PDB file of C-alpha atoms in Angstrom:
ATOM      1  CA  UNK O   1    -128.385 184.602 136.310  1.00  0.00           C
ATOM      2  CA  UNK O   2    -130.304 186.771 138.280  1.00  0.00           C
ATOM      3  CA  UNK O   3    -128.875 190.597 138.405  1.00  0.00           C
ATOM      4  CA  UNK O   4    -128.721 191.904 141.619  1.00  0.00           C
ATOM      5  CA  UNK O   5    -128.252 195.758 141.848  1.00  0.00           C
ATOM      6  CA  UNK O   6    -127.894 197.469 145.634  1.00  0.00           C
ATOM      7  CA  UNK O   7    -128.663 200.397 146.849  1.00  0.00           C
ATOM      8  CA  UNK O   8    -126.545 201.517 149.877  1.00  0.00           C
ATOM      9  CA  UNK O   9    -125.574 204.520 151.445  1.00  0.00           C
ATOM     10  CA  UNK O  10    -121.934 205.722 151.629  1.00  0.00           C
ATOM     11  CA  UNK O  11    -119.868 204.822 154.425  1.00  0.00           C
ATOM     12  CA  UNK O  12    -119.337 200.945 153.799  1.00  0.00           C
ATOM     13  CA  UNK O  13    -115.603 199.664 154.451  1.00  0.00           C
ATOM     14  CA  UNK O  14    -115.085 196.927 150.962  1.00  0.00           C
ATOM     15  CA  UNK O  15    -115.044 194.181 153.575  1.00  0.00           C
ATOM     16  CA  UNK O  16    -118.367 195.382 154.763  1.00  0.00           C
ATOM     17  CA  UNK O  17    -119.826 195.520 151.308  1.00  0.00           C
ATOM     18  CA  UNK O  18    -118.223 192.502 150.212  1.00  0.00           C
ATOM     19  CA  UNK O  19    -119.682 190.727 152.822  1.00  0.00           C
ATOM     20  CA  UNK O  20    -123.176 192.013 152.034  1.00  0.00           C
ATOM     21  CA  UNK O  21    -122.507 190.699 148.210  1.00  0.00           C
ATOM     22  CA  UNK O  22    -121.614 187.511 149.882  1.00  0.00           C
ATOM     23  CA  UNK O  23    -124.802 186.543 152.164  1.00  0.00           C
ATOM     24  CA  UNK O  24    -127.111 187.611 149.109  1.00  0.00           C
ATOM     25  CA  UNK O  25    -125.063 185.072 146.948  1.00  0.00           C
ATOM     26  CA  UNK O  26    -125.622 182.521 149.232  1.00  0.00           C
ATOM     27  CA  UNK O  27    -129.395 183.487 149.720  1.00  0.00           C
ATOM     28  CA  UNK O  28    -129.309 183.364 145.964  1.00  0.00           C
ATOM     29  CA  UNK O  29    -127.918 179.889 145.266  1.00  0.00           C
ATOM     30  CA  UNK O  30    -129.962 178.246 148.354  1.00  0.00           C
ATOM     31  CA  UNK O  31    -133.021 180.239 147.152  1.00  0.00           C
ATOM     32  CA  UNK O  32    -132.814 179.655 142.953  1.00  0.00           C
ATOM     33  CA  UNK O  33    -130.216 176.224 142.953  1.00  0.00           C
ATOM     34  CA  UNK O  34    -127.974 178.743 140.403  1.00  0.00           C
ATOM     35  CA  UNK O  35    -124.557 177.598 139.421  1.00  0.00           C
ATOM     36  CA  UNK O  36    -122.201 179.219 142.217  1.00  0.00           C
ATOM     37  CA  UNK O  37    -120.424 181.025 139.679  1.00  0.00           C
ATOM     38  CA  UNK O  38    -123.806 182.588 138.045  1.00  0.00           C
ATOM     39  CA  UNK O  39    -122.927 185.554 140.176  1.00  0.00           C
ATOM     40  CA  UNK O  40    -123.776 188.974 138.428  1.00  0.00           C
ATOM     41  CA  UNK O  41    -123.753 192.260 141.175  1.00  0.00           C
ATOM     42  CA  UNK O  42    -123.487 195.638 141.273  1.00  0.00           C
ATOM     43  CA  UNK O  43    -123.456 198.157 144.125  1.00  0.00           C
ATOM     44  CA  UNK O  44    -124.268 201.859 143.849  1.00  0.00           C
ATOM     45  CA  UNK O  45    -123.389 204.000 146.422  1.00  0.00           C
ATOM     46  CA  UNK O  46    -125.722 206.907 147.571  1.00  0.00           C
ATOM     47  CA  UNK O  47    -125.547 210.347 149.485  1.00  0.00           C
ATOM     48  CA  UNK O  48    -128.027 210.374 152.397  1.00  0.00           C
ATOM     49  CA  UNK O  49    -129.592 213.094 150.582  1.00  0.00           C
ATOM     50  CA  UNK O  50    -129.753 211.234 147.540  1.00  0.00           C
ATOM     51  CA  UNK O  51    -131.579 207.505 148.655  1.00  0.00           C
ATOM     52  CA  UNK O  52    -135.186 207.864 150.841  1.00  0.00           C
ATOM     53  CA  UNK O  53    -136.737 204.767 151.688  1.00  0.00           C
ATOM     54  CA  UNK O  54    -140.473 205.259 153.862  1.00  0.00           C
ATOM     55  CA  UNK O  55    -141.785 202.469 155.211  1.00  0.00           C
ATOM     56  CA  UNK O  56    -145.072 202.514 153.082  1.00  0.00           C
ATOM     57  CA  UNK O  57    -147.623 202.385 155.888  1.00  0.00           C
ATOM     58  CA  UNK O  58    -146.487 199.618 157.296  1.00  0.00           C
ATOM     59  CA  UNK O  59    -144.462 201.154 160.609  1.00  0.00           C
ATOM     60  CA  UNK O  60    -140.812 199.816 159.499  1.00  0.00           C
ATOM     61  CA  UNK O  61    -138.289 201.261 160.975  1.00  0.00           C
ATOM     62  CA  UNK O  62    -135.231 201.981 158.676  1.00  0.00           C
ATOM     63  CA  UNK O  63    -131.450 202.895 159.564  1.00  0.00           C
ATOM     64  CA  UNK O  64    -128.447 203.892 157.712  1.00  0.00           C
ATOM     65  CA  UNK O  65    -127.744 200.270 157.261  1.00  0.00           C
ATOM     66  CA  UNK O  66    -130.806 200.051 154.512  1.00  0.00           C
ATOM     67  CA  UNK O  67    -130.283 197.808 151.986  1.00  0.00           C
ATOM     68  CA  UNK O  68    -132.042 198.362 148.760  1.00  0.00           C
ATOM     69  CA  UNK O  69    -132.007 195.166 146.101  1.00  0.00           C
ATOM     70  CA  UNK O  70    -132.953 195.366 142.614  1.00  0.00           C
ATOM     71  CA  UNK O  71    -132.931 191.980 141.337  1.00  0.00           C
ATOM     72  CA  UNK O  72    -134.061 191.125 137.715  1.00  0.00           C
ATOM     73  CA  UNK O  73    -134.268 187.742 137.112  1.00  0.00           C
ATOM     74  CA  UNK O  74    -136.464 185.244 134.966  1.00  0.00           C
ATOM     75  CA  UNK O  75    -139.450 184.303 136.300  1.00  0.00           C
ATOM     76  CA  UNK O  76    -138.273 182.611 139.532  1.00  0.00           C
ATOM     77  CA  UNK O  77    -142.076 181.383 141.774  1.00  0.00           C
ATOM     78  CA  UNK O  78    -144.161 183.324 144.784  1.00  0.00           C
ATOM     79  CA  UNK O  79    -142.693 180.545 146.572  1.00  0.00           C
ATOM     80  CA  UNK O  80    -139.074 180.501 145.545  1.00  0.00           C
ATOM     81  CA  UNK O  81    -138.849 184.554 145.896  1.00  0.00           C
ATOM     82  CA  UNK O  82    -140.152 184.244 149.018  1.00  0.00           C
ATOM     83  CA  UNK O  83    -137.529 182.058 150.361  1.00  0.00           C
ATOM     84  CA  UNK O  84    -135.234 184.145 149.196  1.00  0.00           C
ATOM     85  CA  UNK O  85    -136.271 187.176 150.802  1.00  0.00           C
ATOM     86  CA  UNK O  86    -136.406 185.146 153.865  1.00  0.00           C
ATOM     87  CA  UNK O  87    -133.063 183.572 153.315  1.00  0.00           C
ATOM     88  CA  UNK O  88    -131.210 187.167 152.546  1.00  0.00           C
ATOM     89  CA  UNK O  89    -132.361 188.910 155.794  1.00  0.00           C
ATOM     90  CA  UNK O  90    -131.754 186.260 157.556  1.00  0.00           C
ATOM     91  CA  UNK O  91    -128.058 185.799 156.099  1.00  0.00           C
ATOM     92  CA  UNK O  92    -127.809 189.889 156.204  1.00  0.00           C
ATOM     93  CA  UNK O  93    -128.492 189.773 159.726  1.00  0.00           C
ATOM     94  CA  UNK O  94    -125.932 186.644 161.305  1.00  0.00           C
ATOM     95  CA  UNK O  95    -123.178 187.516 158.507  1.00  0.00           C
ATOM     96  CA  UNK O  96    -123.171 191.616 158.663  1.00  0.00           C
ATOM     97  CA  UNK O  97    -125.684 193.166 161.426  1.00  0.00           C
ATOM     98  CA  UNK O  98    -128.145 194.332 159.155  1.00  0.00           C
ATOM     99  CA  UNK O  99    -132.043 194.103 160.584  1.00  0.00           C
ATOM    100  CA  UNK O 100    -133.923 192.775 158.664  1.00  0.00           C
ATOM    101  CA  UNK O 101    -135.994 195.824 158.676  1.00  0.00           C
ATOM    102  CA  UNK O 102    -133.316 197.418 157.016  1.00  0.00           C
ATOM    103  CA  UNK O 103    -133.926 195.449 153.544  1.00  0.00           C
ATOM    104  CA  UNK O 104    -136.139 196.236 151.196  1.00  0.00           C
ATOM    105  CA  UNK O 105    -135.980 194.317 147.964  1.00  0.00           C
ATOM    106  CA  UNK O 106    -137.973 194.543 144.034  1.00  0.00           C
ATOM    107  CA  UNK O 107    -137.887 191.948 141.667  1.00  0.00           C
ATOM    108  CA  UNK O 108    -137.731 192.978 137.813  1.00  0.00           C
ATOM    109  CA  UNK O 109    -138.834 189.873 135.936  1.00  0.00           C
ATOM    110  CA  UNK O 110    -137.690 189.060 132.679  1.00  0.00           C
ATOM    111  CA  UNK O 111    -137.764 186.700 129.669  1.00  0.00           C
ATOM    112  CA  UNK O 112    -134.806 184.585 127.851  1.00  0.00           C
ATOM    113  CA  UNK O 113    -134.805 187.038 125.222  1.00  0.00           C
ATOM    114  CA  UNK O 114    -133.694 189.857 127.848  1.00  0.00           C
ATOM    115  CA  UNK O 115    -130.436 188.552 128.809  1.00  0.00           C
ATOM    116  CA  UNK O 116    -127.174 188.579 126.522  1.00  0.00           C
ATOM    117  CA  UNK O 117    -124.207 187.415 128.396  1.00  0.00           C
ATOM    118  CA  UNK O 118    -121.597 188.840 125.947  1.00  0.00           C
ATOM    119  CA  UNK O 119    -121.150 188.339 122.065  1.00  0.00           C
ATOM    120  CA  UNK O 120    -124.427 190.139 121.358  1.00  0.00           C
ATOM    121  CA  UNK O 121    -126.381 186.768 121.090  1.00  0.00           C
ATOM    122  CA  UNK O 122    -128.867 185.962 123.764  1.00  0.00           C
ATOM    123  CA  UNK O 123    -127.335 182.774 124.848  1.00  0.00           C
ATOM    124  CA  UNK O 124    -130.644 181.304 126.201  1.00  0.00           C
ATOM    125  CA  UNK O 125    -132.643 181.632 122.763  1.00  0.00           C
ATOM    126  CA  UNK O 126    -129.203 180.370 120.688  1.00  0.00           C
ATOM    127  CA  UNK O 127    -128.611 177.388 123.170  1.00  0.00           C
ATOM    128  CA  UNK O 128    -125.180 178.254 124.113  1.00  0.00           C
ATOM    129  CA  UNK O 129    -126.641 178.081 127.672  1.00  0.00           C
ATOM    130  CA  UNK O 130    -129.561 175.960 128.527  1.00  0.00           C
ATOM    131  CA  UNK O 131    -133.345 177.005 129.827  1.00  0.00           C
ATOM    132  CA  UNK O 132    -133.081 176.854 133.809  1.00  0.00           C
ATOM    133  CA  UNK O 133    -136.079 175.029 135.328  1.00  0.00           C
ATOM    134  CA  UNK O 134    -138.396 176.796 136.255  1.00  0.00           C
ATOM    135  CA  UNK O 135    -138.109 177.283 140.210  1.00  0.00           C
TER     136      UNK O 135
END
């Protein structure tokens, strides 16, 4: 149930975008062991003048293939999140030709009360959805 929000520069084809989404989903499935249909992904495309992602002094080169991913999730644990970073960059490079240096991820953690999947209810709190095991 992580919500993945991708920020991309304009210019990719629908097939290229779908490849990014599919690669990220596979990394999420493997790293967090969530159900396959637990898929919530949003893409926002930006004009180059509207998205600046520099290297924080780490001397990381960026190209027009840059992917900035914001992940909103329950706490997953440092090991699982690190594994997600590793798998994500591996799969994006293998499947989409996106270099690991062009992938930046920010994780925003929240709790069970912060998720409603519909009907105006917090399904983790009402028991409609089982509480996921901590990763």
